[in-house]
PDB file of C-alpha atoms and ligand atoms in Angstrom:
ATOM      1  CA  UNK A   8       0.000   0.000   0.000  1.00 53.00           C
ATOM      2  CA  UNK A   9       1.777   3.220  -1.004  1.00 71.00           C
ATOM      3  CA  UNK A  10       1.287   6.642   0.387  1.00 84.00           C
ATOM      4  CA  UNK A  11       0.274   9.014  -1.625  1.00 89.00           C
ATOM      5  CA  UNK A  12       0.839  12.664  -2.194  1.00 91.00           C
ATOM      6  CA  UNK A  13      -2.553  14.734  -1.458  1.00 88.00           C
ATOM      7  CA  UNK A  14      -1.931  17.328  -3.900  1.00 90.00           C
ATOM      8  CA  UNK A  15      -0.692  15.173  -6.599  1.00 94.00           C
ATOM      9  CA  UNK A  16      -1.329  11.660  -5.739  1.00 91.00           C
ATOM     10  CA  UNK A  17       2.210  10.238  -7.047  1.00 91.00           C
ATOM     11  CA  UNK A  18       3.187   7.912  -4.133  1.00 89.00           C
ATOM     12  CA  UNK A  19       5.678   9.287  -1.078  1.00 88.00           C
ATOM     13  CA  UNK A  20       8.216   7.715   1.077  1.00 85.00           C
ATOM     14  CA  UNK A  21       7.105   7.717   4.374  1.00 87.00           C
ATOM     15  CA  UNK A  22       9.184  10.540   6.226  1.00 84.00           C
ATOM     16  CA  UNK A  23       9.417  12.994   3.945  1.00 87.00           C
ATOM     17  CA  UNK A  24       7.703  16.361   4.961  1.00 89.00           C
ATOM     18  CA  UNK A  25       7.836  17.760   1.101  1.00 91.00           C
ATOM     19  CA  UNK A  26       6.284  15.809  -1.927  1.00 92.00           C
ATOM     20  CA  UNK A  27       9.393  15.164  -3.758  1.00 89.00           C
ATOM     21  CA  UNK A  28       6.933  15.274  -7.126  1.00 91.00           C
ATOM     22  CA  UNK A  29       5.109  18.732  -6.864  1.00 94.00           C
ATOM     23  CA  UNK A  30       7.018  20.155  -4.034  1.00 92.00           C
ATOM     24  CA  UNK A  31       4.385  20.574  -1.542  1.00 92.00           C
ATOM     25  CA  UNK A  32       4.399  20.544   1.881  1.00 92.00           C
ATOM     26  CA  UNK A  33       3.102  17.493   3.764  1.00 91.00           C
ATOM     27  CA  UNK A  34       2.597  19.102   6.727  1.00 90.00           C
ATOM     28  CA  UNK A  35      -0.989  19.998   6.939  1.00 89.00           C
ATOM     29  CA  UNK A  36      -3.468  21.553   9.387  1.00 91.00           C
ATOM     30  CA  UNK A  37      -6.874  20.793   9.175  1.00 90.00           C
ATOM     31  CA  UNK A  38      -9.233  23.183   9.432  1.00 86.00           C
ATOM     32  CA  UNK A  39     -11.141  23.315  12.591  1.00 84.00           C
ATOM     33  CA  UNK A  40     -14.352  21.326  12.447  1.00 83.00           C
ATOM     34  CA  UNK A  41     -13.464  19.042   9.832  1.00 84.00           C
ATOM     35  CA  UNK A  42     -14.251  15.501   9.523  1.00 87.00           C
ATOM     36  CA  UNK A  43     -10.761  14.812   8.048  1.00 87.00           C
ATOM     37  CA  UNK A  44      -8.510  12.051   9.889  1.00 91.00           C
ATOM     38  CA  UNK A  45      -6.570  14.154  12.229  1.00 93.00           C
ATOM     39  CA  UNK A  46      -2.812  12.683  13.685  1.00 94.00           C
ATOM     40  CA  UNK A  47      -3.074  10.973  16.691  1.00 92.00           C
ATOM     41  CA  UNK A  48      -0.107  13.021  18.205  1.00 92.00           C
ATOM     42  CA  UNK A  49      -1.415  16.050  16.879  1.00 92.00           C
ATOM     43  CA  UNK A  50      -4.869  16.397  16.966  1.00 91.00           C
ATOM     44  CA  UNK A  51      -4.336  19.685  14.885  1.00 91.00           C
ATOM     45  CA  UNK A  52      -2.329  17.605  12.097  1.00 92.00           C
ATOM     46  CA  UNK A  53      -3.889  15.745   8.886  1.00 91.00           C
ATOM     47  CA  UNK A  54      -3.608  12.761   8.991  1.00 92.00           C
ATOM     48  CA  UNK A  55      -1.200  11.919   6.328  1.00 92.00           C
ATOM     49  CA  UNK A  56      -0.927   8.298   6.022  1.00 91.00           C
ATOM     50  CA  UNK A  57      -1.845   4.896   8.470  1.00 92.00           C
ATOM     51  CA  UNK A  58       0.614   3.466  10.825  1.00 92.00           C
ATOM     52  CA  UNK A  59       0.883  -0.942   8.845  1.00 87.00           C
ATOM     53  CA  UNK A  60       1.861  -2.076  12.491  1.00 86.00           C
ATOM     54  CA  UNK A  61      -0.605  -0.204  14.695  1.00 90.00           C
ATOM     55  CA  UNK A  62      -3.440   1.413  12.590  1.00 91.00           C
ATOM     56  CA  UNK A  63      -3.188   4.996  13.738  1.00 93.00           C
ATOM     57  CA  UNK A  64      -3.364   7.743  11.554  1.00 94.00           C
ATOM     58  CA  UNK A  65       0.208   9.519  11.797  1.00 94.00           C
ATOM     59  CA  UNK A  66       1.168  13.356  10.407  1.00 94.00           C
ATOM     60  CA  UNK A  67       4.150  13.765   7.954  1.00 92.00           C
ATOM     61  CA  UNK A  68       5.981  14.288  11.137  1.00 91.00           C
ATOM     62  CA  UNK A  69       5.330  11.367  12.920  1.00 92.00           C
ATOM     63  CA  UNK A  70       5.421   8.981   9.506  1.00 91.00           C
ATOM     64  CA  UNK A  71       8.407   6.621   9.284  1.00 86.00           C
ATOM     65  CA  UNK A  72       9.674   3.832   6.760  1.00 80.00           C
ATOM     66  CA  UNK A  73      10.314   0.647   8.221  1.00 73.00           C
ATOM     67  CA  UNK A  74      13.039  -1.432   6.782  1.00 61.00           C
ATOM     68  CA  UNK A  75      10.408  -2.948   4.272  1.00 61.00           C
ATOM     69  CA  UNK A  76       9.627   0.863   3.196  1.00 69.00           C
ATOM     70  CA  UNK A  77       6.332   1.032   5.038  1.00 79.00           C
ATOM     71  CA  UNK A  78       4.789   3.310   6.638  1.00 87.00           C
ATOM     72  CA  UNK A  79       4.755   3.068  10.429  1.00 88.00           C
ATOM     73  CA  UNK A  80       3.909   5.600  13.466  1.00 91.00           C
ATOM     74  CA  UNK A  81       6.362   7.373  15.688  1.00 88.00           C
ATOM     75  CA  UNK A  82       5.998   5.436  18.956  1.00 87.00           C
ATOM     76  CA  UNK A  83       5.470   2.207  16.866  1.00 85.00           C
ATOM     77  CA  UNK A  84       9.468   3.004  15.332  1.00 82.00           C
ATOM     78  CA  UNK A  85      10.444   3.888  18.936  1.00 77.00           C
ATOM     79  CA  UNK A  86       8.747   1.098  20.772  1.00 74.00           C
ATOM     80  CA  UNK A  87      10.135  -1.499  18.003  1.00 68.00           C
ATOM     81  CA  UNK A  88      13.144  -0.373  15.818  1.00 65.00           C
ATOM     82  CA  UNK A  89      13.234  -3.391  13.078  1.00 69.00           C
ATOM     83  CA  UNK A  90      16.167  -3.105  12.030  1.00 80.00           C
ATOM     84  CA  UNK A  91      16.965  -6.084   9.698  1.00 87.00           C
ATOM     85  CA  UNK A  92      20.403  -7.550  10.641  1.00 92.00           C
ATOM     86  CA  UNK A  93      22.375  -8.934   7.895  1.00 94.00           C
ATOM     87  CA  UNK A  94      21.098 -12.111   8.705  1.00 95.00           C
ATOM     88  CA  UNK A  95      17.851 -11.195   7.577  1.00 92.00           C
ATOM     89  CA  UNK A  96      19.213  -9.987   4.257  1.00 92.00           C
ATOM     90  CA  UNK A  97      20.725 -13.406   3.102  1.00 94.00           C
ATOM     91  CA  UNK A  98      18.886 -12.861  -0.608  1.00 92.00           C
ATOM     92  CA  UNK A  99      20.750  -9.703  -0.767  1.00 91.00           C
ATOM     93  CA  UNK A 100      24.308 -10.196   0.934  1.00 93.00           C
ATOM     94  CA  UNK A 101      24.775 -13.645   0.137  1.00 95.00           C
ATOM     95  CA  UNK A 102      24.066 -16.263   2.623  1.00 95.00           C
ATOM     96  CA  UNK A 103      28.137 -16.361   3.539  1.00 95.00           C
ATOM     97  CA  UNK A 104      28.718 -12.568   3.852  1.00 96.00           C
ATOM     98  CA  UNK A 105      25.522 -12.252   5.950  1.00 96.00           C
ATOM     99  CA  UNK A 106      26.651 -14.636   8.238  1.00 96.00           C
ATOM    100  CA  UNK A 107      30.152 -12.988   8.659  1.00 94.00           C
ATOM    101  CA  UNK A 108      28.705  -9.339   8.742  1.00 95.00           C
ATOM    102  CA  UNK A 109      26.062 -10.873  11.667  1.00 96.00           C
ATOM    103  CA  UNK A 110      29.049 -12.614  13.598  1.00 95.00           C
ATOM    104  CA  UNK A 111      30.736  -9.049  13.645  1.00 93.00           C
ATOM    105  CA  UNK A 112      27.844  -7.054  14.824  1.00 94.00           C
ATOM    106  CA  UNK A 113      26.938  -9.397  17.393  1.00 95.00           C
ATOM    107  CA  UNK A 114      30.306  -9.584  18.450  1.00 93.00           C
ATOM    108  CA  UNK A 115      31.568  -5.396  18.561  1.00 92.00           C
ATOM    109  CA  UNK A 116      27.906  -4.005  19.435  1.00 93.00           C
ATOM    110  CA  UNK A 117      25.490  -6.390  20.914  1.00 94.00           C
ATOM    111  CA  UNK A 118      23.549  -3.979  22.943  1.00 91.00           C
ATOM    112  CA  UNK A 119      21.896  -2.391  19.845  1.00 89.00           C
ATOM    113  CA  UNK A 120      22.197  -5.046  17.428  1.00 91.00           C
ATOM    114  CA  UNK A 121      19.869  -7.549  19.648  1.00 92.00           C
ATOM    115  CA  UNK A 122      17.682  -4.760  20.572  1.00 86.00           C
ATOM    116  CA  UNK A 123      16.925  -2.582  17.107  1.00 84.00           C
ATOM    117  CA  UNK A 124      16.921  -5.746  14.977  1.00 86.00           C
ATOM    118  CA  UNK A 125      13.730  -7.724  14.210  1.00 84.00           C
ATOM    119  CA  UNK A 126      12.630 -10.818  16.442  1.00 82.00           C
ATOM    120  CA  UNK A 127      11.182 -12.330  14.130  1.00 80.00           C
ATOM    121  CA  UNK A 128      12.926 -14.745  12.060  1.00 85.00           C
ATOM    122  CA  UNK A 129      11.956 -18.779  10.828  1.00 89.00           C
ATOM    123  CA  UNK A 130      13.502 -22.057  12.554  1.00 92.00           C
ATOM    124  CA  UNK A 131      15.377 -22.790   9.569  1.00 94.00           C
ATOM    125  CA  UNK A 132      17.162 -19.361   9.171  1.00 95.00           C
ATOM    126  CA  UNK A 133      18.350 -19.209  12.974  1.00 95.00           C
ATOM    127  CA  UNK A 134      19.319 -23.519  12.906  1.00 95.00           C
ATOM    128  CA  UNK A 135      21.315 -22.194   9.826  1.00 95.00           C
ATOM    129  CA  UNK A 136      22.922 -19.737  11.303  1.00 96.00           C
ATOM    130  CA  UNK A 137      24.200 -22.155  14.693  1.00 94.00           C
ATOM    131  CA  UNK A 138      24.931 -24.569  12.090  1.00 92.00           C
ATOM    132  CA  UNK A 139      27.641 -22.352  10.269  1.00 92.00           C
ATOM    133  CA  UNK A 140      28.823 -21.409  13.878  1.00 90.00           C
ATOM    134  CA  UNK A 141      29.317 -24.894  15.021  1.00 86.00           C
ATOM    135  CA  UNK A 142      30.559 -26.123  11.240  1.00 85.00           C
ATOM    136  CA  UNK A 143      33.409 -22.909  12.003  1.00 84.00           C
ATOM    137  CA  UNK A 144      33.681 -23.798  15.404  1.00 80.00           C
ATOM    138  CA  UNK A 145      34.465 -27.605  14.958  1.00 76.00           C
ATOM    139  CA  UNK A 146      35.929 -27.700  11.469  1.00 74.00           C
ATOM    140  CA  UNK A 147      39.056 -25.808  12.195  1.00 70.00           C
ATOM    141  CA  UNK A 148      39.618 -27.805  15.569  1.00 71.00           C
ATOM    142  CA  UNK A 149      39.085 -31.120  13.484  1.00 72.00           C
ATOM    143  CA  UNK A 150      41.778 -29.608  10.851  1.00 75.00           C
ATOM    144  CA  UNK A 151      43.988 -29.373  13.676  1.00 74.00           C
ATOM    145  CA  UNK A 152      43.679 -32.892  14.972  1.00 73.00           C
ATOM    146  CA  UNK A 153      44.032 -34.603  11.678  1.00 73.00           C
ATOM    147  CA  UNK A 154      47.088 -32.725  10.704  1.00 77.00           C
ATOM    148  CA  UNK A 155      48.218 -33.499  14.424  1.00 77.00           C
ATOM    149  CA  UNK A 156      47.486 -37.882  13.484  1.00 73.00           C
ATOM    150  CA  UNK A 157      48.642 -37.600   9.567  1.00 73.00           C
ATOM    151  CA  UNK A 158      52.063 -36.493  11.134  1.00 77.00           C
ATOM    152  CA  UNK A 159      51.972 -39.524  14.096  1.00 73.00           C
ATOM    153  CA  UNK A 160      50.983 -41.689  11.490  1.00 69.00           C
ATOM    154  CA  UNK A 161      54.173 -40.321   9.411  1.00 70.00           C
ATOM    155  CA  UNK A 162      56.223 -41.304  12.472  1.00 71.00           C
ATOM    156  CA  UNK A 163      54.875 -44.946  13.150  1.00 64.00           C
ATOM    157  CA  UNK A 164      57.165 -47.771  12.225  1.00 62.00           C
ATOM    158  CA  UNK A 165      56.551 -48.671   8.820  1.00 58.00           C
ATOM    159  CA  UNK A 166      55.783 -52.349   9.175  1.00 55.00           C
ATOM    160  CA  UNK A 167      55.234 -54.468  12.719  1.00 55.00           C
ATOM    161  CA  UNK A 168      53.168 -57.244  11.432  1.00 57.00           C
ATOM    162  CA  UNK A 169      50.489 -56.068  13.785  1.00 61.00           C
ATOM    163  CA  UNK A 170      48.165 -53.051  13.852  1.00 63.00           C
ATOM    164  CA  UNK A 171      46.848 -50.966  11.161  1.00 66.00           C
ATOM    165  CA  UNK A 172      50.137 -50.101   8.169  1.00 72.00           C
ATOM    166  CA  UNK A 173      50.536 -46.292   8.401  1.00 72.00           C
ATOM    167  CA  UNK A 174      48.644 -45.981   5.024  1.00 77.00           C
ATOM    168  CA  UNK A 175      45.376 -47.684   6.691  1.00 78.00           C
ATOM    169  CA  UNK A 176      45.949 -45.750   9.779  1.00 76.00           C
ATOM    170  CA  UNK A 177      45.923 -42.915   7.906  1.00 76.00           C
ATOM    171  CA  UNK A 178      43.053 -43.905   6.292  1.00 83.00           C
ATOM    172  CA  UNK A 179      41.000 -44.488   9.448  1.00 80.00           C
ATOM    173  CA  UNK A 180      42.163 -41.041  10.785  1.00 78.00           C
ATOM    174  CA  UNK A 181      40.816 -39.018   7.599  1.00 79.00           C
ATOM    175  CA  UNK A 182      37.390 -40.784   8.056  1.00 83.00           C
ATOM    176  CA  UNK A 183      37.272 -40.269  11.869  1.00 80.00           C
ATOM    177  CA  UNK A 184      38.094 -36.164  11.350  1.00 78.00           C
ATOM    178  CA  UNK A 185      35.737 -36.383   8.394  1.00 80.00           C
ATOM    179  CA  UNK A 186      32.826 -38.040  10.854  1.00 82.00           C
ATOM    180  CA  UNK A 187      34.036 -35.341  12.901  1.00 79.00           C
ATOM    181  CA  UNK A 188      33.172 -32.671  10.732  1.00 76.00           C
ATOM    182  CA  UNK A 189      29.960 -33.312   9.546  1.00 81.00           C
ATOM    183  CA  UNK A 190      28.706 -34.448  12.960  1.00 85.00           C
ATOM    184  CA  UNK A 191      29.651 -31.882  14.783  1.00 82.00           C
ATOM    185  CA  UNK A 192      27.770 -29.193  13.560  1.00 82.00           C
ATOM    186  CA  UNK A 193      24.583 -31.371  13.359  1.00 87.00           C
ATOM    187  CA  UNK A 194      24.995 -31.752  17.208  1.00 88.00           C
ATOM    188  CA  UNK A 195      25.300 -27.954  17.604  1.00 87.00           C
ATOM    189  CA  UNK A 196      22.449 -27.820  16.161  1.00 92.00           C
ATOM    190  CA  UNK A 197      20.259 -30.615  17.913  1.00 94.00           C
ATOM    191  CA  UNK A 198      22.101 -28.750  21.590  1.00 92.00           C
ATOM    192  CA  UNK A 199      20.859 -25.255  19.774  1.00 95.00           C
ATOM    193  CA  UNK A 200      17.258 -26.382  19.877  1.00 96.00           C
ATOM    194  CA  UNK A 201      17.646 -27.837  23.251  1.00 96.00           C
ATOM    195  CA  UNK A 202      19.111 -25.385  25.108  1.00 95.00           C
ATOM    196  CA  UNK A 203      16.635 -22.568  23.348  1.00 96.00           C
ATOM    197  CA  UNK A 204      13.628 -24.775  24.738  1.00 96.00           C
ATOM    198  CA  UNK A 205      15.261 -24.893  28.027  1.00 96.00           C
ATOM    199  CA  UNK A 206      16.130 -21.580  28.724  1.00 96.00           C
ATOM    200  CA  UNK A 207      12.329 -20.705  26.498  1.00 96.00           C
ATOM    201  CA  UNK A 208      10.760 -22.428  29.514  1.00 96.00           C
ATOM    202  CA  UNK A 209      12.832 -20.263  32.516  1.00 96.00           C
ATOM    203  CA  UNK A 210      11.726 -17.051  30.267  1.00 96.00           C
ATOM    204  CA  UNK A 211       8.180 -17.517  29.987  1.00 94.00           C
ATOM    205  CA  UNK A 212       8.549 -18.112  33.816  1.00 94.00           C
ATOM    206  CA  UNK A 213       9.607 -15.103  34.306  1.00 92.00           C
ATOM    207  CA  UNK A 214       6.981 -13.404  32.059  1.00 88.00           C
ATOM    208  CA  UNK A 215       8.038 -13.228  28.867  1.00 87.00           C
ATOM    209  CA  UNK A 216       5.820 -13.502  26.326  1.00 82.00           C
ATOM    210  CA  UNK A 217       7.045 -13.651  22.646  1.00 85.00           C
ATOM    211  CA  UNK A 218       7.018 -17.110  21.533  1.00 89.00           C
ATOM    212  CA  UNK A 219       9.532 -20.124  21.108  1.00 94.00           C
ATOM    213  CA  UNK A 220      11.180 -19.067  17.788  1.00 92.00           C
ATOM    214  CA  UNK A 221      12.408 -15.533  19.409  1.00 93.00           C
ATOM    215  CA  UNK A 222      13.943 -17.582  22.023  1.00 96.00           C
ATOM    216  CA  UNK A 223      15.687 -20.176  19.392  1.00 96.00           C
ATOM    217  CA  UNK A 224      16.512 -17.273  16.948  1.00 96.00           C
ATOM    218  CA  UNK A 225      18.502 -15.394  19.977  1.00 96.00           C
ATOM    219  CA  UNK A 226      20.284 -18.405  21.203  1.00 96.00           C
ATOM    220  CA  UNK A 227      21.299 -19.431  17.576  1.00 96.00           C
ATOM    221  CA  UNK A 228      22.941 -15.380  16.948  1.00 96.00           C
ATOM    222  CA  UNK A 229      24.574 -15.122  19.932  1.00 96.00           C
ATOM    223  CA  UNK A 230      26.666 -18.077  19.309  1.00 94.00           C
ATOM    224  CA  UNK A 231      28.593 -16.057  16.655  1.00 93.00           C
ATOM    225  CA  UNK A 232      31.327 -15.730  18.952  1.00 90.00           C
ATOM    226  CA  UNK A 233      31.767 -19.428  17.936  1.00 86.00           C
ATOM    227  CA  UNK A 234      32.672 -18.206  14.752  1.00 82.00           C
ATOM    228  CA  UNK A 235      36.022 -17.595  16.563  1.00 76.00           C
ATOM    229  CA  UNK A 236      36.782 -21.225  16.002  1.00 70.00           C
ATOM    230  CA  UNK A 237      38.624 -19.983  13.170  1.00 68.00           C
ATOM    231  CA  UNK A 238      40.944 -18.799  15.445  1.00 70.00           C
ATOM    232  CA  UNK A 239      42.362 -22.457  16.939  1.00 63.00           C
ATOM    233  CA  UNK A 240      43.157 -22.736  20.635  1.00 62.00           C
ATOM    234  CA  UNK A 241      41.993 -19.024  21.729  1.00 64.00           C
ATOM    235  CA  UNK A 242      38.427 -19.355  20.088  1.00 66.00           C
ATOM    236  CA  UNK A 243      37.845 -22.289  21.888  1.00 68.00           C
ATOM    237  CA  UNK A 244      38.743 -20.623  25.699  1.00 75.00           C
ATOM    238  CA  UNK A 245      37.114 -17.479  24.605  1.00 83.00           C
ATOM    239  CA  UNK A 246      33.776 -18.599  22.522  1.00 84.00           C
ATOM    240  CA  UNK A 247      31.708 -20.378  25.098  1.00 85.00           C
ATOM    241  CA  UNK A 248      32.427 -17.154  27.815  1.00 88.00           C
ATOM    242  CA  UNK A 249      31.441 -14.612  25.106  1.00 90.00           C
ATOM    243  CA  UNK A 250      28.605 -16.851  23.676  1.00 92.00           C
ATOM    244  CA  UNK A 251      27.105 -16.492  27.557  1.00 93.00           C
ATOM    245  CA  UNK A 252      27.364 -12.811  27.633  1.00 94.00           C
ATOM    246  CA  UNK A 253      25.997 -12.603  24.290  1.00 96.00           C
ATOM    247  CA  UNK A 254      23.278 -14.438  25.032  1.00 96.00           C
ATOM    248  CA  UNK A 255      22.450 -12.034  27.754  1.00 96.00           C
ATOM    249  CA  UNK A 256      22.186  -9.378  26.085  1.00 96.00           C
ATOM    250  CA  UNK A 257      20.184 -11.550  22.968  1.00 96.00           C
ATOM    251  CA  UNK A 258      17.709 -12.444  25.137  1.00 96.00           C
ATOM    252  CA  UNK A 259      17.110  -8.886  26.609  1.00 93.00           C
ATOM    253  CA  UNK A 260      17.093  -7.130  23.381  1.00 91.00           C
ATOM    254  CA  UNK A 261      14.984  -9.625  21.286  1.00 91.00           C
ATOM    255  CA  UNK A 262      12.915 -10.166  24.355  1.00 89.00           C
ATOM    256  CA  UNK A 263      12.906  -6.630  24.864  1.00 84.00           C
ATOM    257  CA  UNK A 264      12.749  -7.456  28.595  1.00 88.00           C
ATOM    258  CA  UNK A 265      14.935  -6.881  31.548  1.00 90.00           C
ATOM    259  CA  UNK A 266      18.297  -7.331  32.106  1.00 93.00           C
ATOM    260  CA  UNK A 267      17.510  -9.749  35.232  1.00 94.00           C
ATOM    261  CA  UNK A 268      15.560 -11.605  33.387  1.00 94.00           C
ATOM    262  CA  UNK A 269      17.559 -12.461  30.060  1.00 95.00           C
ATOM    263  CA  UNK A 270      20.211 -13.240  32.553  1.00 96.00           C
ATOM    264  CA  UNK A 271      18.018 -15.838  34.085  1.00 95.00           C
ATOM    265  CA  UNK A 272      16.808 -17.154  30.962  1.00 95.00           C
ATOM    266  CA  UNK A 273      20.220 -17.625  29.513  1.00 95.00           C
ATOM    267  CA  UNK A 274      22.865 -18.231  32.977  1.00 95.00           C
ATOM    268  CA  UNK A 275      20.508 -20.717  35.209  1.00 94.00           C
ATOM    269  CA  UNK A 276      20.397 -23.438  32.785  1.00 91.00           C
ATOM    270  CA  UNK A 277      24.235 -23.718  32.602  1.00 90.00           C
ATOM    271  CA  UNK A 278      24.709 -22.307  35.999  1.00 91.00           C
ATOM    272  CA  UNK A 279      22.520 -25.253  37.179  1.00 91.00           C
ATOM    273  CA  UNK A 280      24.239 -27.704  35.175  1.00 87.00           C
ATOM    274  CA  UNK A 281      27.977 -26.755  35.821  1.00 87.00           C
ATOM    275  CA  UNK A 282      26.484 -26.700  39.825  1.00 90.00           C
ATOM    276  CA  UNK A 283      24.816 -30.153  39.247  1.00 89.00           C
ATOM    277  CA  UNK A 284      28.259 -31.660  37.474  1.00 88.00           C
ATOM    278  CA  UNK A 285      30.551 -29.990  40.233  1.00 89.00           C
ATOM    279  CA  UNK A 286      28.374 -31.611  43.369  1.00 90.00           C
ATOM    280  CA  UNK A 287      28.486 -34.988  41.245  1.00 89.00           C
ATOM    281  CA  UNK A 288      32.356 -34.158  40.862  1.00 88.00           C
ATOM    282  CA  UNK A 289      32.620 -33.794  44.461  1.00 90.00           C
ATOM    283  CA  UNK A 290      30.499 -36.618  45.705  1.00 90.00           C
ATOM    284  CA  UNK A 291      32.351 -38.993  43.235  1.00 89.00           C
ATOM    285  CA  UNK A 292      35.991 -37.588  44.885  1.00 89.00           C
ATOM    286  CA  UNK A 293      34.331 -38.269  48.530  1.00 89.00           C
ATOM    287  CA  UNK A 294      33.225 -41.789  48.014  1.00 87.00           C
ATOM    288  CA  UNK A 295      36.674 -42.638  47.147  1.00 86.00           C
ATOM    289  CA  UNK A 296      38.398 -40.854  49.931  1.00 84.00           C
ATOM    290  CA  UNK A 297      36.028 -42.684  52.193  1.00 85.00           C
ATOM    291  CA  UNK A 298      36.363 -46.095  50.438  1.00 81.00           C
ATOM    292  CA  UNK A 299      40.344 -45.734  50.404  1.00 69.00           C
ATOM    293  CA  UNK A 300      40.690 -44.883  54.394  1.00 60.00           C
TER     294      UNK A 300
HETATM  295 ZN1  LIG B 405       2.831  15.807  -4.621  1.00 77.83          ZN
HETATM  296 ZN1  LIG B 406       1.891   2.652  14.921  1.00 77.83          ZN
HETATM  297 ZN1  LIG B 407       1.966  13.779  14.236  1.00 77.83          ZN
END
């Protein structure tokens, strides 16, 4: 539905205050008494166009384009910037640079990233995007470990009778890394949807209300510090750390709830496993204490 001019009825981008076509203000007064749609900001305004989120009628002062070019309200574009992250732009960017100019924006601002950008986004785009984290995550660590074997297999003695040959072991190596690879990911993803319905459960607990696919679509972006992987050794100390603040700040801004809360939804899951492991940990190390005294 485009907006169109009232003098000359060629069609406007919402925002502008001048017709860019005949030059005319947009900013119009109605008279007093009139029937007209007024603003409903400013009673005294015409109502220029219709907010496509909420309905109102909205002056050329109050009229904004949303990323799609339509028009929406004032406090509908302050109450939810939608802001389309690259993500959301695969058609346009190219599935691969999307997901690299995501990683960085999560990574360097995730304050306003999670918070402007849309919530909305399908199952499949967001289990893409943990899939490309975990494939970057695991594929460079898997690199590592089969260069690590192809030189131990170089070193083996050449022929004992007994064992796999060097060549086989080799062989066996390549297939295990390769297993490695493609599994990897898949379980990243399978965690992903896990973890999302887990820590989906502690946030509608404490009152959220947007449903199950912000939740997934918030864990699956803030795992871009995964992408880090590509870094071997120091992405894998740093990633999970920076994947749990990110995911803070995810579930806040795609939430848009409180800080408390997104750090509920995304620290007491782990929190309560790590404190779950640790008492197991412990309660293995006493029983064999006691059973060695
Ligand atoms: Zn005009
Ligand atoms: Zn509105
Ligand atoms: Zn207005």
């Amino acid at each position: 539905m485009s907006l169109p001019c009232p003098h000359c009825q060629r069609p406007l981008t919402p925002g502008d205050r001048f017709c860019t076509a005949c030059g005319s203000s947009l900013l119009l007064e109605v008279a007093p008494g009139s029937t007209e749609p007024t603003c409903a900001v400013h009673p005294r305004m015409k109502g220029l166009g219709v907010c496509s989120r909420c309905g109102a009628f909205a002056c050329a002062n109050c009229l904004h384009a949303n990323p799609q070019g339509l028009a929406i309200c004032a406090s509908c574009h302050a109450r939810e910037p939608d802001v389309l992250l690259p993500w959301d732009r695969r058609e346009e960017l190219g599935t691969f640079k999307a997901f690299y100019k995501t990683c960085v924006e999560v990574l360097l601002r995730p304050g306003p990233t999670f918070s402007e950008s849309r919530t909305e986004g399908t199952v499949g785009s967001s289990l893409l995007f943990s899939l490309m984290c975990g494939f970057l995550a695991f594929f460079t660590t898997g690199i590592v470990y089969a260069v690590f074997f192809g030189a131990m297999s170089m070193a083996l003695p050449s022929d004992t009778g007994k064992g796999p040959s060097p060549s086989e072991f080799r062989w066996i190596m390549v297939a295990m890394m390769g297993a490695w690879i493609i599994l990897a990911p898949v379980m990243a993803v399978v965690t992903t949807v896990v973890n999302a319905a887990i820590d989906h459960l502690v946030l509608r607990m404490c009152g959220v209300t947007r449903g199950f696919q912000v939740t997934l679509r918030a864990n699956a972006l803030s795992q871009a510090p995964y992408a880090l992987g590509v870094v071997p050794v120091c992405g894998a100390q740093v990633a999970p750390v920076w994947t749990m603040v990110a995911r803070v700040f995810a579930y806040r801004g795609q939430h848009r709830t409180t800080w408390g809360v997104a750090a509920l939804g995304a620290l007491l899951a782990p929190m309560a496993t790590l404190c779950l492991c640790g008492s197991a940990y412990v309660a293995m190390l006493v029983f064999i204490m006691n059973n060695k005294a």
